């Protein structure tokens, strides 16, 4: 598919600041006059938001990792067809808070599903759309959990409910993201997320503005 725009994703463990940084990045890009579409996964469409509610609900019973992988990818397929694909075709910069790499990290490295099978399902769901640039906000599991617990209670999903918090699982997820970044160093930028939001935002901006060829930001 012809892609006139640019597709930028933010990835990283729970609580690493993806949503915070995605919003700041979109705002900074808009202030440079860039046509930006800010979106998120799971979600980004009416169907996707309904799937998100099913996925993140703490009362939904046990999900198997394969069911999770397919649900995330079902939401992703809709998201690509309805939002991301059209935006890229018209030349927009799409900023997406999590994308296919999260399924590799959580259901693959975290839950142990075969990476090649996830890769194949993901390719079907995305129709081959891949991020041009991926920012990994890297943070320790302990620091991420502390932030989430300190944050809004509705932000706590079944993945980090403290009574069921599985540190080893979250360590595998974090290591998985770092491994994905090592495998594709041209696409990924790894940023230390254990710092104040402004310091992280400055590094995100340096990476993105450099990638897009924008002039340095004033102030
Ligand atoms: N750099 C930071 N330092 C301290 N706290 C932060 C920082 N960035 C975000 N926070 C706070 O930490 C919490 C998690 O941030 P945010 O929602 O942006 O992370 P996230 O990566 O999107 O999380 P999730 O994976 O759960 O969606 C929020 O309460 C937010 O206000
Ligand atoms: Mg978030």
PDB file of C-alpha atoms and ligand atoms in Angstrom:
ATOM      1  CA  UNK A   1       0.000   0.000   0.000  1.00  0.00           C
ATOM      2  CA  UNK A   2       1.201   3.462  -0.792  1.00  0.00           C
ATOM      3  CA  UNK A   3       1.922   5.402   2.383  1.00  0.00           C
ATOM      4  CA  UNK A   4       2.168   9.139   1.955  1.00  0.00           C
ATOM      5  CA  UNK A   5       2.178   9.859   5.700  1.00  0.00           C
ATOM      6  CA  UNK A   6       4.356   8.692   8.561  1.00  0.00           C
ATOM      7  CA  UNK A   7       3.392   6.165  11.202  1.00  0.00           C
ATOM      8  CA  UNK A   8       4.901   6.676  14.674  1.00  0.00           C
ATOM      9  CA  UNK A   9       4.165   4.349  17.586  1.00  0.00           C
ATOM     10  CA  UNK A  10       4.905   4.580  21.303  1.00  0.00           C
ATOM     11  CA  UNK A  11       5.557   1.352  23.117  1.00  0.00           C
ATOM     12  CA  UNK A  12       6.687   0.266  26.542  1.00  0.00           C
ATOM     13  CA  UNK A  13       5.635  -1.428  29.746  1.00  0.00           C
ATOM     14  CA  UNK A  14       2.599  -0.446  31.777  1.00  0.00           C
ATOM     15  CA  UNK A  15       2.847   3.000  33.304  1.00  0.00           C
ATOM     16  CA  UNK A  16       5.922   4.017  31.319  1.00  0.00           C
ATOM     17  CA  UNK A  17       4.217   7.218  30.159  1.00  0.00           C
ATOM     18  CA  UNK A  18       3.089   6.293  26.644  1.00  0.00           C
ATOM     19  CA  UNK A  19      -0.272   8.056  26.844  1.00  0.00           C
ATOM     20  CA  UNK A  20       1.296  11.127  28.469  1.00  0.00           C
ATOM     21  CA  UNK A  21       4.031  11.342  25.847  1.00  0.00           C
ATOM     22  CA  UNK A  22       1.739  10.555  22.907  1.00  0.00           C
ATOM     23  CA  UNK A  23      -0.448  13.538  23.850  1.00  0.00           C
ATOM     24  CA  UNK A  24       2.581  15.846  24.273  1.00  0.00           C
ATOM     25  CA  UNK A  25       4.050  14.699  20.978  1.00  0.00           C
ATOM     26  CA  UNK A  26       0.795  15.225  19.084  1.00  0.00           C
ATOM     27  CA  UNK A  27       0.499  18.713  20.540  1.00  0.00           C
ATOM     28  CA  UNK A  28       4.098  19.589  19.622  1.00  0.00           C
ATOM     29  CA  UNK A  29       3.605  18.324  16.070  1.00  0.00           C
ATOM     30  CA  UNK A  30       0.361  20.291  15.686  1.00  0.00           C
ATOM     31  CA  UNK A  31       2.118  23.433  16.851  1.00  0.00           C
ATOM     32  CA  UNK A  32       4.501  22.921  13.911  1.00  0.00           C
ATOM     33  CA  UNK A  33       1.519  22.788  11.562  1.00  0.00           C
ATOM     34  CA  UNK A  34       1.715  19.028  11.012  1.00  0.00           C
ATOM     35  CA  UNK A  35      -1.516  17.135  10.210  1.00  0.00           C
ATOM     36  CA  UNK A  36      -1.570  14.697  13.168  1.00  0.00           C
ATOM     37  CA  UNK A  37      -3.873  11.824  14.031  1.00  0.00           C
ATOM     38  CA  UNK A  38      -3.474  10.742  17.669  1.00  0.00           C
ATOM     39  CA  UNK A  39      -4.901   7.327  18.400  1.00  0.00           C
ATOM     40  CA  UNK A  40      -4.427   4.328  20.673  1.00  0.00           C
ATOM     41  CA  UNK A  41      -4.592   0.558  20.957  1.00  0.00           C
ATOM     42  CA  UNK A  42      -6.552  -1.326  21.869  1.00  0.00           C
ATOM     43  CA  UNK A  43      -9.213   1.107  20.722  1.00  0.00           C
ATOM     44  CA  UNK A  44      -9.175   3.948  18.261  1.00  0.00           C
ATOM     45  CA  UNK A  45     -12.544   2.993  16.706  1.00  0.00           C
ATOM     46  CA  UNK A  46     -16.005   2.320  18.154  1.00  0.00           C
ATOM     47  CA  UNK A  47     -15.489  -1.434  17.717  1.00  0.00           C
ATOM     48  CA  UNK A  48     -11.946  -1.189  19.044  1.00  0.00           C
ATOM     49  CA  UNK A  49     -13.064   0.668  22.166  1.00  0.00           C
ATOM     50  CA  UNK A  50     -15.633  -2.080  22.828  1.00  0.00           C
ATOM     51  CA  UNK A  51     -12.949  -4.724  22.408  1.00  0.00           C
ATOM     52  CA  UNK A  52     -10.728  -2.655  24.722  1.00  0.00           C
ATOM     53  CA  UNK A  53     -13.391  -2.785  27.423  1.00  0.00           C
ATOM     54  CA  UNK A  54     -13.578  -6.574  27.066  1.00  0.00           C
ATOM     55  CA  UNK A  55      -9.783  -6.907  27.120  1.00  0.00           C
ATOM     56  CA  UNK A  56      -9.060  -4.699  30.099  1.00  0.00           C
ATOM     57  CA  UNK A  57     -12.076  -5.530  32.284  1.00  0.00           C
ATOM     58  CA  UNK A  58     -11.031  -6.953  35.633  1.00  0.00           C
ATOM     59  CA  UNK A  59     -14.287  -8.911  36.009  1.00  0.00           C
ATOM     60  CA  UNK A  60     -14.169 -10.665  32.651  1.00  0.00           C
ATOM     61  CA  UNK A  61     -12.874 -14.037  33.824  1.00  0.00           C
ATOM     62  CA  UNK A  62      -9.691 -15.719  32.642  1.00  0.00           C
ATOM     63  CA  UNK A  63      -8.664 -15.021  29.053  1.00  0.00           C
ATOM     64  CA  UNK A  64      -6.295 -17.422  27.365  1.00  0.00           C
ATOM     65  CA  UNK A  65      -3.302 -15.769  25.699  1.00  0.00           C
ATOM     66  CA  UNK A  66      -4.471 -16.955  22.254  1.00  0.00           C
ATOM     67  CA  UNK A  67      -7.892 -15.391  22.785  1.00  0.00           C
ATOM     68  CA  UNK A  68      -6.191 -12.173  23.910  1.00  0.00           C
ATOM     69  CA  UNK A  69      -3.902 -12.199  20.860  1.00  0.00           C
ATOM     70  CA  UNK A  70      -6.885 -12.531  18.522  1.00  0.00           C
ATOM     71  CA  UNK A  71      -8.951  -9.888  20.311  1.00  0.00           C
ATOM     72  CA  UNK A  72      -6.108  -7.349  20.204  1.00  0.00           C
ATOM     73  CA  UNK A  73      -5.623  -8.125  16.527  1.00  0.00           C
ATOM     74  CA  UNK A  74      -9.347  -7.887  15.768  1.00  0.00           C
ATOM     75  CA  UNK A  75      -9.351  -4.379  17.231  1.00  0.00           C
ATOM     76  CA  UNK A  76      -6.145  -3.663  15.285  1.00  0.00           C
ATOM     77  CA  UNK A  77      -7.612  -4.746  11.945  1.00  0.00           C
ATOM     78  CA  UNK A  78     -10.550  -2.378  12.402  1.00  0.00           C
ATOM     79  CA  UNK A  79      -8.181   0.386  13.524  1.00  0.00           C
ATOM     80  CA  UNK A  80      -5.960   0.008  10.457  1.00  0.00           C
ATOM     81  CA  UNK A  81      -8.912  -0.102   8.045  1.00  0.00           C
ATOM     82  CA  UNK A  82     -10.908   2.709   9.622  1.00  0.00           C
ATOM     83  CA  UNK A  83      -8.305   5.142  10.983  1.00  0.00           C
ATOM     84  CA  UNK A  84      -4.613   4.472  10.410  1.00  0.00           C
ATOM     85  CA  UNK A  85      -4.676   3.441   6.747  1.00  0.00           C
ATOM     86  CA  UNK A  86      -6.857   6.357   5.554  1.00  0.00           C
ATOM     87  CA  UNK A  87      -4.813   8.863   7.608  1.00  0.00           C
ATOM     88  CA  UNK A  88      -1.528   7.623   6.154  1.00  0.00           C
ATOM     89  CA  UNK A  89      -2.932   7.702   2.625  1.00  0.00           C
ATOM     90  CA  UNK A  90      -3.901  11.350   2.974  1.00  0.00           C
ATOM     91  CA  UNK A  91      -0.391  12.144   4.224  1.00  0.00           C
ATOM     92  CA  UNK A  92      -0.967  12.608   7.957  1.00  0.00           C
ATOM     93  CA  UNK A  93       1.457  11.776  10.741  1.00  0.00           C
ATOM     94  CA  UNK A  94      -0.226   9.071  12.824  1.00  0.00           C
ATOM     95  CA  UNK A  95       0.853   8.895  16.479  1.00  0.00           C
ATOM     96  CA  UNK A  96      -0.351   5.638  17.991  1.00  0.00           C
ATOM     97  CA  UNK A  97      -0.182   4.770  21.706  1.00  0.00           C
ATOM     98  CA  UNK A  98       0.753   1.044  21.461  1.00  0.00           C
ATOM     99  CA  UNK A  99       0.518  -1.060  18.286  1.00  0.00           C
ATOM    100  CA  UNK A 100       1.456  -4.534  17.058  1.00  0.00           C
ATOM    101  CA  UNK A 101       4.723  -4.647  19.032  1.00  0.00           C
ATOM    102  CA  UNK A 102       2.680  -4.718  22.243  1.00  0.00           C
ATOM    103  CA  UNK A 103       1.116  -8.027  21.180  1.00  0.00           C
ATOM    104  CA  UNK A 104       4.603  -9.443  20.573  1.00  0.00           C
ATOM    105  CA  UNK A 105       5.801  -8.221  23.972  1.00  0.00           C
ATOM    106  CA  UNK A 106       2.781  -9.259  26.076  1.00  0.00           C
ATOM    107  CA  UNK A 107       1.321 -12.330  24.385  1.00  0.00           C
ATOM    108  CA  UNK A 108       4.685 -13.408  22.915  1.00  0.00           C
ATOM    109  CA  UNK A 109       7.521 -12.681  25.325  1.00  0.00           C
ATOM    110  CA  UNK A 110       5.213 -12.331  28.352  1.00  0.00           C
ATOM    111  CA  UNK A 111       2.763 -15.211  27.880  1.00  0.00           C
ATOM    112  CA  UNK A 112       4.990 -17.435  25.749  1.00  0.00           C
ATOM    113  CA  UNK A 113       2.992 -17.700  22.511  1.00  0.00           C
ATOM    114  CA  UNK A 114       5.228 -18.460  19.496  1.00  0.00           C
ATOM    115  CA  UNK A 115       6.535 -15.217  18.037  1.00  0.00           C
ATOM    116  CA  UNK A 116       6.313 -16.446  14.437  1.00  0.00           C
ATOM    117  CA  UNK A 117       2.598 -17.242  14.796  1.00  0.00           C
ATOM    118  CA  UNK A 118       1.932 -13.844  16.365  1.00  0.00           C
ATOM    119  CA  UNK A 119       3.899 -12.227  13.572  1.00  0.00           C
ATOM    120  CA  UNK A 120       1.659 -13.946  10.996  1.00  0.00           C
ATOM    121  CA  UNK A 121      -1.584 -12.978  12.744  1.00  0.00           C
ATOM    122  CA  UNK A 122      -0.280  -9.437  13.139  1.00  0.00           C
ATOM    123  CA  UNK A 123       0.593  -9.172   9.448  1.00  0.00           C
ATOM    124  CA  UNK A 124      -2.965 -10.237   8.574  1.00  0.00           C
ATOM    125  CA  UNK A 125      -4.452  -7.717  11.011  1.00  0.00           C
ATOM    126  CA  UNK A 126      -2.313  -4.784   9.875  1.00  0.00           C
ATOM    127  CA  UNK A 127      -2.482  -5.578   6.173  1.00  0.00           C
ATOM    128  CA  UNK A 128       1.259  -4.981   6.149  1.00  0.00           C
ATOM    129  CA  UNK A 129       1.181  -1.455   7.616  1.00  0.00           C
ATOM    130  CA  UNK A 130       4.244  -1.103   9.814  1.00  0.00           C
ATOM    131  CA  UNK A 131       5.429   1.777  11.968  1.00  0.00           C
ATOM    132  CA  UNK A 132       8.109   3.970  10.416  1.00  0.00           C
ATOM    133  CA  UNK A 133       9.406   4.940  13.859  1.00  0.00           C
ATOM    134  CA  UNK A 134       8.787   3.346  17.251  1.00  0.00           C
ATOM    135  CA  UNK A 135       9.650   5.007  20.550  1.00  0.00           C
ATOM    136  CA  UNK A 136      10.277   2.569  23.395  1.00  0.00           C
ATOM    137  CA  UNK A 137       9.702   4.206  26.769  1.00  0.00           C
ATOM    138  CA  UNK A 138      11.719   1.897  28.967  1.00  0.00           C
ATOM    139  CA  UNK A 139      10.960   1.733  32.679  1.00  0.00           C
ATOM    140  CA  UNK A 140      11.511  -0.791  35.471  1.00  0.00           C
ATOM    141  CA  UNK A 141       8.535  -2.937  36.406  1.00  0.00           C
ATOM    142  CA  UNK A 142       8.617  -1.614  39.958  1.00  0.00           C
ATOM    143  CA  UNK A 143       8.583   2.042  38.880  1.00  0.00           C
ATOM    144  CA  UNK A 144       5.791   1.399  36.384  1.00  0.00           C
ATOM    145  CA  UNK A 145       3.611  -0.293  38.982  1.00  0.00           C
ATOM    146  CA  UNK A 146       4.236   2.476  41.512  1.00  0.00           C
ATOM    147  CA  UNK A 147       3.034   5.054  38.984  1.00  0.00           C
ATOM    148  CA  UNK A 148      -0.070   3.100  38.110  1.00  0.00           C
ATOM    149  CA  UNK A 149      -1.026   2.549  41.735  1.00  0.00           C
ATOM    150  CA  UNK A 150      -0.515   6.265  42.422  1.00  0.00           C
ATOM    151  CA  UNK A 151      -2.611   7.187  39.375  1.00  0.00           C
ATOM    152  CA  UNK A 152      -6.346   7.078  38.684  1.00  0.00           C
ATOM    153  CA  UNK A 153      -8.014   3.858  39.915  1.00  0.00           C
ATOM    154  CA  UNK A 154      -9.849   3.379  36.609  1.00  0.00           C
ATOM    155  CA  UNK A 155      -6.420   3.126  35.009  1.00  0.00           C
ATOM    156  CA  UNK A 156      -5.794  -0.181  36.784  1.00  0.00           C
ATOM    157  CA  UNK A 157      -6.645  -3.026  34.405  1.00  0.00           C
ATOM    158  CA  UNK A 158      -6.687  -6.759  34.961  1.00  0.00           C
ATOM    159  CA  UNK A 159      -3.048  -6.850  33.832  1.00  0.00           C
ATOM    160  CA  UNK A 160      -1.829  -5.016  36.893  1.00  0.00           C
ATOM    161  CA  UNK A 161      -4.458  -5.536  39.598  1.00  0.00           C
ATOM    162  CA  UNK A 162      -2.148  -5.727  42.605  1.00  0.00           C
ATOM    163  CA  UNK A 163      -3.627  -8.914  44.054  1.00  0.00           C
ATOM    164  CA  UNK A 164      -2.721 -10.722  40.835  1.00  0.00           C
ATOM    165  CA  UNK A 165       0.408  -8.752  39.890  1.00  0.00           C
ATOM    166  CA  UNK A 166       2.916 -11.078  38.284  1.00  0.00           C
ATOM    167  CA  UNK A 167       6.331  -9.434  38.450  1.00  0.00           C
ATOM    168  CA  UNK A 168       8.074 -12.146  36.404  1.00  0.00           C
ATOM    169  CA  UNK A 169       5.527 -11.722  33.597  1.00  0.00           C
ATOM    170  CA  UNK A 170       6.052  -7.973  33.506  1.00  0.00           C
ATOM    171  CA  UNK A 171       9.838  -8.466  33.545  1.00  0.00           C
ATOM    172  CA  UNK A 172       9.520 -10.696  30.463  1.00  0.00           C
ATOM    173  CA  UNK A 173       7.390  -8.049  28.763  1.00  0.00           C
ATOM    174  CA  UNK A 174       9.981  -5.357  29.458  1.00  0.00           C
ATOM    175  CA  UNK A 175      12.834  -7.576  28.253  1.00  0.00           C
ATOM    176  CA  UNK A 176      10.735  -8.456  25.191  1.00  0.00           C
ATOM    177  CA  UNK A 177      10.360  -4.812  24.207  1.00  0.00           C
ATOM    178  CA  UNK A 178      14.116  -4.320  24.564  1.00  0.00           C
ATOM    179  CA  UNK A 179      14.754  -7.400  22.430  1.00  0.00           C
ATOM    180  CA  UNK A 180      12.381  -6.149  19.709  1.00  0.00           C
ATOM    181  CA  UNK A 181      14.260  -2.838  19.723  1.00  0.00           C
ATOM    182  CA  UNK A 182      17.614  -4.624  19.448  1.00  0.00           C
ATOM    183  CA  UNK A 183      16.370  -6.618  16.474  1.00  0.00           C
ATOM    184  CA  UNK A 184      15.299  -3.537  14.489  1.00  0.00           C
ATOM    185  CA  UNK A 185      17.551  -0.700  15.608  1.00  0.00           C
ATOM    186  CA  UNK A 186      16.706   1.490  12.622  1.00  0.00           C
ATOM    187  CA  UNK A 187      13.020   1.586  13.512  1.00  0.00           C
ATOM    188  CA  UNK A 188      13.267   1.830  17.322  1.00  0.00           C
ATOM    189  CA  UNK A 189      14.533   4.546  19.656  1.00  0.00           C
ATOM    190  CA  UNK A 190      14.898   3.499  23.280  1.00  0.00           C
ATOM    191  CA  UNK A 191      14.299   6.292  25.790  1.00  0.00           C
ATOM    192  CA  UNK A 192      14.830   6.121  29.564  1.00  0.00           C
ATOM    193  CA  UNK A 193      11.345   6.755  30.968  1.00  0.00           C
ATOM    194  CA  UNK A 194      12.401   6.942  34.621  1.00  0.00           C
ATOM    195  CA  UNK A 195      12.659  10.722  34.473  1.00  0.00           C
ATOM    196  CA  UNK A 196      10.281  13.693  34.682  1.00  0.00           C
ATOM    197  CA  UNK A 197       7.806  13.990  31.782  1.00  0.00           C
ATOM    198  CA  UNK A 198       9.501  17.092  30.345  1.00  0.00           C
ATOM    199  CA  UNK A 199      12.900  15.410  30.040  1.00  0.00           C
ATOM    200  CA  UNK A 200      11.328  12.408  28.317  1.00  0.00           C
ATOM    201  CA  UNK A 201       9.305  14.666  26.012  1.00  0.00           C
ATOM    202  CA  UNK A 202      12.502  16.468  24.947  1.00  0.00           C
ATOM    203  CA  UNK A 203      14.088  13.153  23.911  1.00  0.00           C
ATOM    204  CA  UNK A 204      10.907  12.020  22.158  1.00  0.00           C
ATOM    205  CA  UNK A 205      10.824  15.324  20.285  1.00  0.00           C
ATOM    206  CA  UNK A 206      14.488  15.044  19.283  1.00  0.00           C
ATOM    207  CA  UNK A 207      13.856  11.562  17.881  1.00  0.00           C
ATOM    208  CA  UNK A 208      10.641  12.450  16.053  1.00  0.00           C
ATOM    209  CA  UNK A 209      11.652  15.860  14.718  1.00  0.00           C
ATOM    210  CA  UNK A 210      14.920  14.375  13.486  1.00  0.00           C
ATOM    211  CA  UNK A 211      13.061  11.548  11.805  1.00  0.00           C
ATOM    212  CA  UNK A 212      10.527  13.863  10.159  1.00  0.00           C
ATOM    213  CA  UNK A 213      13.135  16.484   9.265  1.00  0.00           C
ATOM    214  CA  UNK A 214      11.430  19.259  11.245  1.00  0.00           C
ATOM    215  CA  UNK A 215      13.248  22.320  12.500  1.00  0.00           C
ATOM    216  CA  UNK A 216      14.291  22.300  16.172  1.00  0.00           C
ATOM    217  CA  UNK A 217      11.561  23.433  18.572  1.00  0.00           C
ATOM    218  CA  UNK A 218      11.808  26.884  20.081  1.00  0.00           C
ATOM    219  CA  UNK A 219      11.837  27.281  23.863  1.00  0.00           C
TER     220      UNK A 219
HETATM  221  N1  LIG B   1       7.655  10.816  33.635  1.00  0.00           N
HETATM  222  C1  LIG B   1       6.746  10.549  34.576  1.00  0.00           C
HETATM  223  N2  LIG B   1       7.078  10.558  35.884  1.00  0.00           N
HETATM  224  C2  LIG B   1       6.178  10.259  36.836  1.00  0.00           C
HETATM  225  N3  LIG B   1       4.879   9.940  36.598  1.00  0.00           N
HETATM  226  C3  LIG B   1       4.485   9.917  35.320  1.00  0.00           C
HETATM  227  C4  LIG B   1       5.379  10.218  34.239  1.00  0.00           C
HETATM  228  N4  LIG B   1       4.704  10.116  33.076  1.00  0.00           N
HETATM  229  C5  LIG B   1       3.444   9.757  33.407  1.00  0.00           C
HETATM  230  N5  LIG B   1       3.299   9.661  34.748  1.00  0.00           N
HETATM  231  C6  LIG B   1       2.104   9.245  35.497  1.00  0.00           C
HETATM  232  O1  LIG B   1       2.181   7.820  35.565  1.00  0.00           O
HETATM  233  C7  LIG B   1       0.917   7.234  35.258  1.00  0.00           C
HETATM  234  C8  LIG B   1       1.055   6.414  33.983  1.00  0.00           C
HETATM  235  O2  LIG B   1       1.312   7.296  32.879  1.00  0.00           O
HETATM  236  P1  LIG B   1       0.687   7.005  31.447  1.00  0.00           P
HETATM  237  O3  LIG B   1      -0.771   6.724  31.590  1.00  0.00           O
HETATM  238  O4  LIG B   1       1.089   8.092  30.535  1.00  0.00           O
HETATM  239  O5  LIG B   1       1.473   5.660  31.096  1.00  0.00           O
HETATM  240  P2  LIG B   1       1.132   4.555  30.019  1.00  0.00           P
HETATM  241  O6  LIG B   1       2.440   4.044  29.559  1.00  0.00           O
HETATM  242  O7  LIG B   1       0.195   5.109  29.022  1.00  0.00           O
HETATM  243  O8  LIG B   1       0.394   3.458  30.911  1.00  0.00           O
HETATM  244  P3  LIG B   1      -0.479   2.197  30.385  1.00  0.00           P
HETATM  245  O9  LIG B   1       0.480   1.217  29.847  1.00  0.00           O
HETATM  246  O10 LIG B   1      -1.132   1.699  31.612  1.00  0.00           O
HETATM  247  O11 LIG B   1      -1.443   2.756  29.385  1.00  0.00           O
HETATM  248  C9  LIG B   1      -0.065   8.378  35.166  1.00  0.00           C
HETATM  249  O12 LIG B   1      -0.672   8.547  36.425  1.00  0.00           O
HETATM  250  C10 LIG B   1       0.808   9.568  34.795  1.00  0.00           C
HETATM  251  O13 LIG B   1       0.261  10.784  35.242  1.00  0.00           O
HETATM  252 MG1  LIG B   2      -1.674   4.461  28.430  1.00  0.00          MG
END
